């Protein structure tokens, strides 16, 4: 295999690389509190570039994240929000304003802000009502056509109804203009990837179409959609292409554009396509965890672009291995892959203690649905991996699991702390990563080492998690 030359490292935050799932302080959910089900989750991501910075909106997160480099994200608490939180919002930046439209079946305000980094939100009045003839808008997408200065709304999330589209009047609170159109239906008998279930094996259940997102490129309109269901490894993004924002659209022959049914990160559906500060395209998506609840998920981001035939592609190859953050324009779709190979897969692991049937071996199996649980959540707990040879270690990812967490709200008491030690011989150890004073919750903590370390043994030394149990699904080296 020939690897592309690496892109120059990012300098703005000290980070050069990132790794999926994104290193975010994923929010605990109140949705299953009455059933006692506690879990962190993030889904349906939309990343918008606004005034030189990036903003990430995620389902049921109570706010959004802000970044200047796509690598380090800071949570922003809004000045106002919907009482029942916001599902699968649409977000778009036009001129000096960022607009935010929640999913709704009953009507909703359309939020807007010129300073999203501060959390300050305003909203249009009157509220956008539900559409009278087509249910929704749920899973909305707002699209502004820069060439015509006209606005369009796309929406839909159902295994009964199609994706819809309609023009809207931005100056009048995004009021509907004209007649809503049925745009896309799934055809699972012709498009095998649209079939439902794990590995597409459920041929009896009607699959779901959802998560529309519009991108315009060289005069063509690319209407992205997600299928067949978020709670499976085959959740993916496809696209149809047209010459008008409301179609007609033609099924792209290279579908699905974003597909990742295997690996540590499984699933790539329901996100958006955006451009970074250098003009590079990216595609976001929703990987599946599904341990505590079917809709326990994470957020991923993959390099994307358009090829010589104007075909939209998303590069999920090695999509859960470290990639370089962008520092300039790239043309090779593989240019951001670091080439760093996973050293820890199926390697022997030992732990300070083991509870019940959750052994240390689970942390090297590349499966987020299996995990190690310690007998105690205490600073004397540790986990050691034998790489079975001395290697050049460049990064570590610690992925926590929510085992009987009993946490439902993110506040200042929710944070993760640990240290990582390395050793060449198993006798002499040194700290290679220190999060002993971390104040954030980092359930998928990715640490790029300042410089490579030669080591055979890697040890996780526990300090703190807020949940009653210490549980780690994978320690990836």
Coordinates of C-alpha atoms in Angstrom, one line a residue:
X1 CA 0.0 0.0 0.0
X2 CA 1.3 3.4 -0.9
X3 CA 0.5 6.2 1.5
X4 CA 0.1 9.8 0.4
X5 CA 2.5 12.4 1.8
X6 CA 1.2 13.9 5.0
X7 CA -0.2 17.4 5.2
X8 CA 1.7 19.9 7.3
X9 CA 0.6 19.8 11.0
X10 CA -1.9 22.2 12.4
X11 CA -0.4 24.8 14.8
X12 CA -3.3 26.9 16.2
X13 CA -4.1 24.7 19.1
X14 CA -1.1 22.5 19.4
X15 CA -2.9 19.6 17.8
X16 CA -1.8 18.2 14.5
X17 CA -4.4 15.3 14.2
X18 CA -7.8 14.2 15.2
X19 CA -9.5 10.7 15.5
X20 CA -13.0 9.5 15.2
X21 CA -15.2 9.4 17.2
X22 CA -14.7 13.1 17.8
X23 CA -13.2 14.0 21.2
X24 CA -16.3 15.8 22.6
X25 CA -17.8 16.1 26.0
X26 CA -20.9 14.2 24.8
X27 CA -24.0 15.1 26.8
X28 CA -25.8 12.7 29.1
X29 CA -29.4 12.2 28.1
X30 CA -32.5 12.9 30.3
X31 CA -34.8 11.1 27.7
X32 CA -34.6 7.7 29.5
X33 CA -34.3 9.0 33.1
X34 CA -37.6 7.6 34.1
X35 CA -36.3 4.1 33.0
X36 CA -33.0 4.6 34.8
X37 CA -31.0 4.4 31.5
X38 CA -27.9 6.6 31.7
X39 CA -25.7 7.2 28.6
X40 CA -23.7 9.9 26.8
X41 CA -24.7 10.4 23.2
X42 CA -24.3 12.6 20.1
X43 CA -26.1 12.3 16.8
X44 CA -27.2 14.1 13.6
X45 CA -24.2 16.5 13.5
X46 CA -24.2 19.7 11.5
X47 CA -20.9 21.6 11.3
X48 CA -21.2 25.2 10.0
X49 CA -18.3 27.6 9.4
X50 CA -19.2 31.1 10.5
X51 CA -16.9 34.1 10.6
X52 CA -13.7 32.0 10.5
X53 CA -14.7 29.5 13.2
X54 CA -16.6 26.2 13.2
X55 CA -19.9 25.4 15.1
X56 CA -21.1 21.9 15.7
X57 CA -24.8 21.3 16.4
X58 CA -25.8 17.8 17.8
X59 CA -29.2 16.3 18.8
X60 CA -30.3 16.8 22.4
X61 CA -27.1 18.5 23.6
X62 CA -28.4 21.6 25.3
X63 CA -26.2 23.8 23.2
X64 CA -23.4 23.5 20.7
X65 CA -19.6 23.3 20.3
X66 CA -17.1 26.0 19.0
X67 CA -13.8 25.3 17.3
X68 CA -11.1 27.2 15.4
X69 CA -9.3 24.2 13.9
X70 CA -11.8 21.3 13.8
X71 CA -9.6 19.5 16.4
X72 CA -10.4 21.1 19.8
X73 CA -14.0 21.8 20.6
X74 CA -15.5 24.0 23.4
X75 CA -19.1 23.6 24.5
X76 CA -21.2 26.7 24.4
X77 CA -24.3 27.2 26.6
X78 CA -27.0 29.2 24.8
X79 CA -28.9 32.2 26.3
X80 CA -32.2 30.6 25.3
X81 CA -33.3 27.1 24.2
X82 CA -36.3 24.9 23.8
X83 CA -37.5 23.3 27.1
X84 CA -37.5 19.8 25.7
X85 CA -34.1 20.3 23.9
X86 CA -33.5 20.3 20.2
X87 CA -33.5 17.3 17.8
X88 CA -31.6 17.1 14.5
X89 CA -31.4 20.9 13.9
X90 CA -30.7 22.7 10.7
X91 CA -27.9 25.3 10.8
X92 CA -26.6 27.6 8.1
X93 CA -24.4 30.7 8.0
X94 CA -25.3 33.4 5.5
X95 CA -23.4 36.7 5.4
X96 CA -23.1 37.8 9.1
X97 CA -25.9 35.6 10.6
X98 CA -26.1 32.0 11.7
X99 CA -29.6 30.5 11.6
X100 CA -30.8 27.5 13.6
X101 CA -34.0 25.6 13.0
X102 CA -35.1 22.7 15.3
X103 CA -37.0 19.7 14.2
X104 CA -40.7 20.0 14.9
X105 CA -44.1 18.6 14.2
X106 CA -45.9 21.3 16.2
X107 CA -44.2 24.6 15.2
X108 CA -41.0 26.1 16.4
X109 CA -39.0 29.4 16.5
X110 CA -36.2 29.9 14.1
X111 CA -33.2 31.0 16.1
X112 CA -30.5 33.3 14.8
X113 CA -27.3 34.8 16.1
X114 CA -24.4 36.9 14.8
X115 CA -22.1 35.8 17.7
X116 CA -22.6 32.1 18.2
X117 CA -19.3 31.9 20.2
X118 CA -21.0 33.8 23.0
X119 CA -24.1 31.7 23.2
X120 CA -26.4 34.6 22.5
X121 CA -29.6 33.6 20.5
X122 CA -32.5 35.6 19.2
X123 CA -35.5 34.2 17.3
X124 CA -37.9 35.2 14.6
X125 CA -41.5 36.0 15.4
X126 CA -43.9 34.5 14.5
X127 CA -42.9 30.8 14.9
X128 CA -42.6 28.6 11.9
X129 CA -45.7 26.4 11.9
X130 CA -45.9 22.8 11.0
X131 CA -46.5 22.2 7.3
X132 CA -50.2 21.7 6.7
X133 CA -49.9 19.0 4.1
X134 CA -46.6 17.2 4.8
X135 CA -45.6 16.1 8.4
X136 CA -42.8 18.2 9.9
X137 CA -40.4 19.8 9.4
X138 CA -38.5 17.0 11.2
X139 CA -34.8 16.5 10.4
X140 CA -34.8 19.9 8.6
X141 CA -32.1 21.4 6.4
X142 CA -32.0 25.1 5.4
X143 CA -30.3 26.0 2.2
X144 CA -29.5 29.4 0.8
X145 CA -28.7 29.5 -2.9
X146 CA -25.9 32.1 -3.2
X147 CA -26.5 32.6 -6.9
X148 CA -30.2 33.5 -6.6
X149 CA -30.4 34.6 -3.0
X150 CA -33.4 32.3 -2.5
X151 CA -34.0 30.0 0.4
X152 CA -35.1 26.4 0.6
X153 CA -36.2 24.0 3.3
X154 CA -35.8 20.2 3.1
X155 CA -37.0 17.7 5.7
X156 CA -38.2 14.2 6.5
X157 CA -37.5 11.3 8.8
X158 CA -39.8 8.3 8.2
X159 CA -40.2 4.8 6.8
X160 CA -43.6 5.9 5.4
X161 CA -43.1 9.3 4.0
X162 CA -40.5 10.7 1.5
X163 CA -38.1 13.6 1.9
X164 CA -39.8 16.9 1.2
X165 CA -38.6 20.3 -0.2
X166 CA -40.2 23.7 -0.4
X167 CA -39.0 27.3 -1.0
X168 CA -39.2 29.6 2.1
X169 CA -39.3 33.3 2.7
X170 CA -36.4 34.2 4.9
X171 CA -37.5 37.8 5.3
X172 CA -40.9 36.6 6.6
X173 CA -39.8 34.2 9.3
X174 CA -39.1 31.4 6.8
X175 CA -42.7 31.2 5.8
X176 CA -43.5 28.5 3.3
X177 CA -43.7 29.6 -0.4
X178 CA -45.6 27.6 -3.0
X179 CA -46.3 23.9 -2.7
X180 CA -44.2 21.3 -0.8
X181 CA -42.7 18.7 -3.2
X182 CA -42.0 15.0 -2.6
X183 CA -38.3 14.7 -3.6
X184 CA -36.9 11.3 -2.6
X185 CA -38.1 7.8 -1.8
X186 CA -36.0 4.8 -0.8
X187 CA -35.9 1.9 -3.3
X188 CA -34.3 -0.9 -1.3
X189 CA -35.1 -3.6 -4.0
X190 CA -32.8 -1.7 -6.4
X191 CA -30.4 0.0 -3.9
X192 CA -29.2 -2.8 -1.7
X193 CA -27.5 -0.5 0.8
X194 CA -30.9 1.0 1.6
X195 CA -32.1 -2.3 3.1
X196 CA -32.8 -2.3 6.8
X197 CA -31.1 -4.1 9.7
X198 CA -27.6 -5.1 10.8
X199 CA -25.6 -5.8 7.7
X200 CA -28.7 -5.1 5.7
X201 CA -30.2 -8.5 6.6
X202 CA -33.7 -7.3 7.5
X203 CA -35.7 -7.4 4.3
X204 CA -39.1 -7.3 6.0
X205 CA -38.9 -4.0 7.8
X206 CA -39.3 -0.8 5.7
X207 CA -36.1 1.3 6.0
X208 CA -36.0 4.9 7.1
X209 CA -35.0 7.9 4.9
X210 CA -34.0 11.0 6.8
X211 CA -31.3 13.6 7.4
X212 CA -31.4 15.7 4.2
X213 CA -28.6 18.1 3.5
X214 CA -28.1 20.2 0.3
X215 CA -24.8 21.1 -1.2
X216 CA -24.3 23.2 -4.4
X217 CA -21.2 22.5 -6.5
X218 CA -20.5 23.9 -10.0
X219 CA -24.1 24.6 -10.7
X220 CA -25.4 21.3 -9.6
X221 CA -27.5 20.5 -6.4
X222 CA -26.5 17.5 -4.4
X223 CA -29.3 16.4 -2.0
X224 CA -27.8 14.1 0.6
X225 CA -30.0 11.7 2.6
X226 CA -29.4 9.0 5.3
X227 CA -30.6 5.4 5.3
X228 CA -31.6 2.7 6.4
X229 CA -31.6 3.3 10.2
X230 CA -29.4 5.0 12.8
X231 CA -29.3 2.0 15.1
X232 CA -27.3 -0.3 12.8
X233 CA -23.7 -0.5 11.5
X234 CA -24.8 0.2 7.9
X235 CA -26.2 3.7 8.5
X236 CA -24.9 5.7 5.6
X237 CA -25.3 8.8 3.4
X238 CA -26.4 8.8 -0.2
X239 CA -27.0 11.6 -2.7
X240 CA -29.2 12.5 -5.6
X241 CA -28.2 15.2 -8.1
X242 CA -30.3 17.9 -9.9
X243 CA -30.1 21.2 -11.7
X244 CA -32.6 23.0 -9.5
X245 CA -32.9 23.1 -5.7
X246 CA -36.3 21.3 -5.9
X247 CA -35.3 18.8 -8.6
X248 CA -36.0 16.7 -10.4
X249 CA -33.1 14.6 -8.9
X250 CA -31.3 11.6 -10.3
X251 CA -29.8 8.9 -8.1
X252 CA -26.0 9.1 -8.1
X253 CA -24.4 5.8 -9.4
X254 CA -21.7 5.9 -6.8
X255 CA -23.9 5.6 -3.7
X256 CA -23.6 5.4 -0.8
X257 CA -21.2 8.3 -0.5
X258 CA -20.4 7.7 3.2
X259 CA -20.5 4.1 4.4
X260 CA -18.6 2.4 7.2
X261 CA -20.1 -0.8 8.4
X262 CA -17.0 -2.2 10.2
X263 CA -14.2 -1.1 12.5
X264 CA -14.3 0.7 15.9
X265 CA -16.5 3.4 14.4
X266 CA -19.5 1.8 12.7
X267 CA -22.0 3.9 10.8
X268 CA -21.6 7.2 8.9
X269 CA -25.1 8.4 8.2
X270 CA -27.0 11.6 9.0
X271 CA -24.7 14.5 8.9
X272 CA -23.9 17.4 6.5
X273 CA -21.3 18.4 4.0
X274 CA -19.3 21.6 4.7
X275 CA -16.2 23.4 3.6
X276 CA -13.3 24.3 5.9
X277 CA -11.3 27.6 5.8
X278 CA -9.1 26.3 3.0
X279 CA -12.0 25.2 0.7
X280 CA -11.7 21.5 1.5
X281 CA -15.0 19.5 1.9
X282 CA -15.9 17.4 4.9
X283 CA -18.8 15.1 5.7
X284 CA -20.2 14.5 9.2
X285 CA -22.0 11.4 10.4
X286 CA -23.5 9.4 13.2
X287 CA -21.7 6.2 14.3
X288 CA -23.6 3.7 16.4
X289 CA -22.8 2.4 20.0
X290 CA -26.1 1.0 21.1
X291 CA -25.2 -0.5 24.5
X292 CA -27.5 1.2 26.9
X293 CA -30.1 2.3 24.3
X294 CA -30.6 1.8 20.5
X295 CA -29.9 5.5 20.0
X296 CA -26.6 5.7 22.0
X297 CA -24.4 7.2 19.3
X298 CA -21.3 9.4 18.6
X299 CA -20.1 11.9 16.0
X300 CA -17.6 11.4 13.2
X301 CA -16.1 13.6 10.6
X302 CA -14.6 12.4 7.3
X303 CA -12.7 14.1 4.4
X304 CA -14.9 14.6 1.4
X305 CA -14.9 16.3 -2.0
X306 CA -15.8 16.1 -5.7
X307 CA -13.9 14.1 -8.2
X308 CA -13.1 15.0 -11.9
X309 CA -16.6 13.9 -12.9
X310 CA -18.2 16.1 -10.2
X311 CA -19.1 13.1 -8.1
X312 CA -19.4 13.7 -4.4
X313 CA -17.3 11.3 -2.4
X314 CA -16.6 10.8 1.3
X315 CA -13.4 9.0 2.4
X316 CA -14.2 6.7 5.3
X317 CA -11.1 4.5 4.6
X318 CA -9.2 4.2 7.9
X319 CA -11.9 6.6 9.1
X320 CA -11.4 5.7 12.8
X321 CA -7.6 6.1 12.7
X322 CA -5.8 9.4 13.2
X323 CA -6.0 12.0 10.4
X324 CA -4.2 15.3 10.0
X325 CA -6.2 18.5 10.6
X326 CA -6.3 20.7 7.6
X327 CA -3.7 23.5 7.2
X328 CA -4.1 24.1 3.4
X329 CA -5.9 23.0 0.3
X330 CA -5.5 19.3 -0.6
X331 CA -6.4 17.4 -3.8
X332 CA -5.5 13.8 -2.9
X333 CA -8.5 12.3 -1.1
X334 CA -6.1 10.3 1.1
X335 CA -3.8 13.2 2.0
X336 CA -5.0 13.6 5.5
X337 CA -4.5 10.0 6.6
X338 CA -1.4 9.9 8.9
X339 CA -0.6 6.3 8.0
X340 CA -0.4 5.4 11.8
X341 CA -1.5 1.8 12.2
X342 CA -3.3 0.4 15.3
X343 CA -0.8 -1.3 17.6
X344 CA -3.2 -2.5 20.2
X345 CA -5.6 -4.7 18.3
X346 CA -6.1 -8.1 20.0
X347 CA -3.0 -7.6 22.1
X348 CA -2.9 -9.0 25.7
X349 CA -4.3 -6.7 28.4
X350 CA -4.1 -7.0 32.2
X351 CA -6.1 -5.0 34.8
X352 CA -5.9 -4.2 38.5
X353 CA -9.3 -5.8 39.0
X354 CA -12.2 -7.2 37.0
X355 CA -15.9 -7.1 37.8
X356 CA -18.1 -10.0 36.7
X357 CA -17.8 -10.9 33.1
X358 CA -16.2 -7.7 31.8
X359 CA -12.5 -8.7 31.3
X360 CA -9.5 -6.6 30.4
X361 CA -9.3 -8.3 27.0
X362 CA -12.4 -6.3 25.8
X363 CA -10.3 -3.1 25.6
X364 CA -8.3 -4.3 22.6
X365 CA -11.1 -5.9 20.5
X366 CA -12.1 -2.8 18.5
X367 CA -15.7 -3.2 19.6
X368 CA -17.4 -0.3 21.5
X369 CA -20.1 -2.6 22.7
X370 CA -17.8 -4.7 24.8
X371 CA -15.9 -3.2 27.7
X372 CA -13.8 -3.8 30.8
X373 CA -15.3 -2.9 34.2
X374 CA -13.1 -2.5 37.3
X375 CA -14.2 -3.7 40.7
X376 CA -13.9 -0.1 42.1
X377 CA -13.9 3.4 40.7
X378 CA -10.7 4.4 42.5
X379 CA -7.3 6.0 41.7
X380 CA -5.5 2.6 42.3
X381 CA -7.1 1.0 39.3
X382 CA -5.0 0.5 36.1
X383 CA -5.0 -1.2 32.8
X384 CA -1.9 -2.4 30.9
X385 CA -1.6 -3.5 27.2
X386 CA 1.4 -5.5 26.0
X387 CA 2.1 -4.5 22.4
X388 CA 4.3 -7.6 22.1
X389 CA 7.2 -5.6 20.7
X390 CA 8.8 -2.2 21.1
X391 CA 7.0 0.3 18.8
X392 CA 6.9 4.0 18.1
X393 CA 3.8 5.1 19.8
X394 CA 2.3 8.4 18.5
X395 CA -1.2 8.6 19.9
X396 CA -3.6 7.0 22.4
X397 CA -7.4 7.0 22.5
X398 CA -9.3 6.2 25.8
X399 CA -12.9 5.3 25.2
X400 CA -15.1 5.1 28.3
X401 CA -18.3 3.0 28.5
X402 CA -21.5 4.0 30.4
X403 CA -22.0 0.9 32.6
X404 CA -24.8 1.6 35.1
X405 CA -23.6 5.2 35.1
X406 CA -26.6 6.8 36.8
X407 CA -25.7 10.2 35.5
X408 CA -28.2 12.3 33.6
X409 CA -27.0 15.9 33.5
X410 CA -23.7 17.4 32.6
X411 CA -22.4 19.8 35.1
X412 CA -19.1 20.8 36.7
X413 CA -19.0 17.4 38.6
X414 CA -18.8 15.5 35.3
X415 CA -15.2 15.1 34.2
X416 CA -12.6 12.5 33.4
X417 CA -9.0 12.3 34.7
X418 CA -6.3 9.8 34.0
X419 CA -2.6 9.4 33.1
X420 CA -1.0 7.2 30.5
X421 CA 2.4 5.6 31.1
X422 CA 4.8 3.9 28.7
X423 CA 7.5 1.4 29.2
X424 CA 9.9 -0.5 26.9
X425 CA 10.6 -3.3 29.4
X426 CA 7.7 -3.4 31.8
X427 CA 9.9 -2.2 34.7
X428 CA 10.8 1.4 34.0
X429 CA 7.8 3.6 33.3
X430 CA 7.3 7.2 32.4
X431 CA 4.2 9.4 32.0
X432 CA 3.5 10.0 28.3
X433 CA 0.1 11.7 28.7
X434 CA -1.2 13.5 31.7
X435 CA -4.9 14.5 32.1
X436 CA -4.6 14.6 35.8
X437 CA -6.1 18.1 36.0
X438 CA -8.7 17.8 33.2
X439 CA -11.9 19.7 33.9
X440 CA -13.9 18.3 30.9
X441 CA -15.7 15.1 30.4
X442 CA -13.8 13.3 27.6
X443 CA -15.6 9.9 27.0
X444 CA -13.5 9.4 23.8
X445 CA -10.3 11.2 24.8
X446 CA -7.8 11.3 22.0
X447 CA -4.3 12.3 22.9
X448 CA -1.6 12.9 20.2
X449 CA 1.8 12.7 22.0
X450 CA 4.0 15.7 21.6
X451 CA 6.7 13.4 20.2
X452 CA 6.7 9.7 19.5
X453 CA 7.6 7.4 22.4
X454 CA 9.2 3.9 22.0
X455 CA 7.3 1.5 24.2
X456 CA 6.1 -2.1 24.4
X457 CA 3.7 -1.6 27.3
X458 CA 1.1 1.1 27.7
X459 CA -0.7 1.6 31.0
X460 CA -3.8 3.6 31.8
X461 CA -3.7 4.9 35.4
X462 CA -7.1 5.9 36.6
X463 CA -7.9 9.1 38.5
X464 CA -11.5 10.0 38.1
X465 CA -14.8 9.4 36.4
X466 CA -18.1 10.7 37.8
X467 CA -20.1 7.5 37.3
X468 CA -20.2 4.9 40.0
X469 CA -18.3 2.4 37.8
X470 CA -15.0 2.6 35.9
X471 CA -15.7 1.1 32.5
X472 CA -13.5 1.3 29.3
X473 CA -14.6 -0.1 26.0
X474 CA -11.3 0.3 24.1
X475 CA -7.8 1.6 24.9
X476 CA -6.5 2.2 21.3
X477 CA -2.8 2.7 20.8

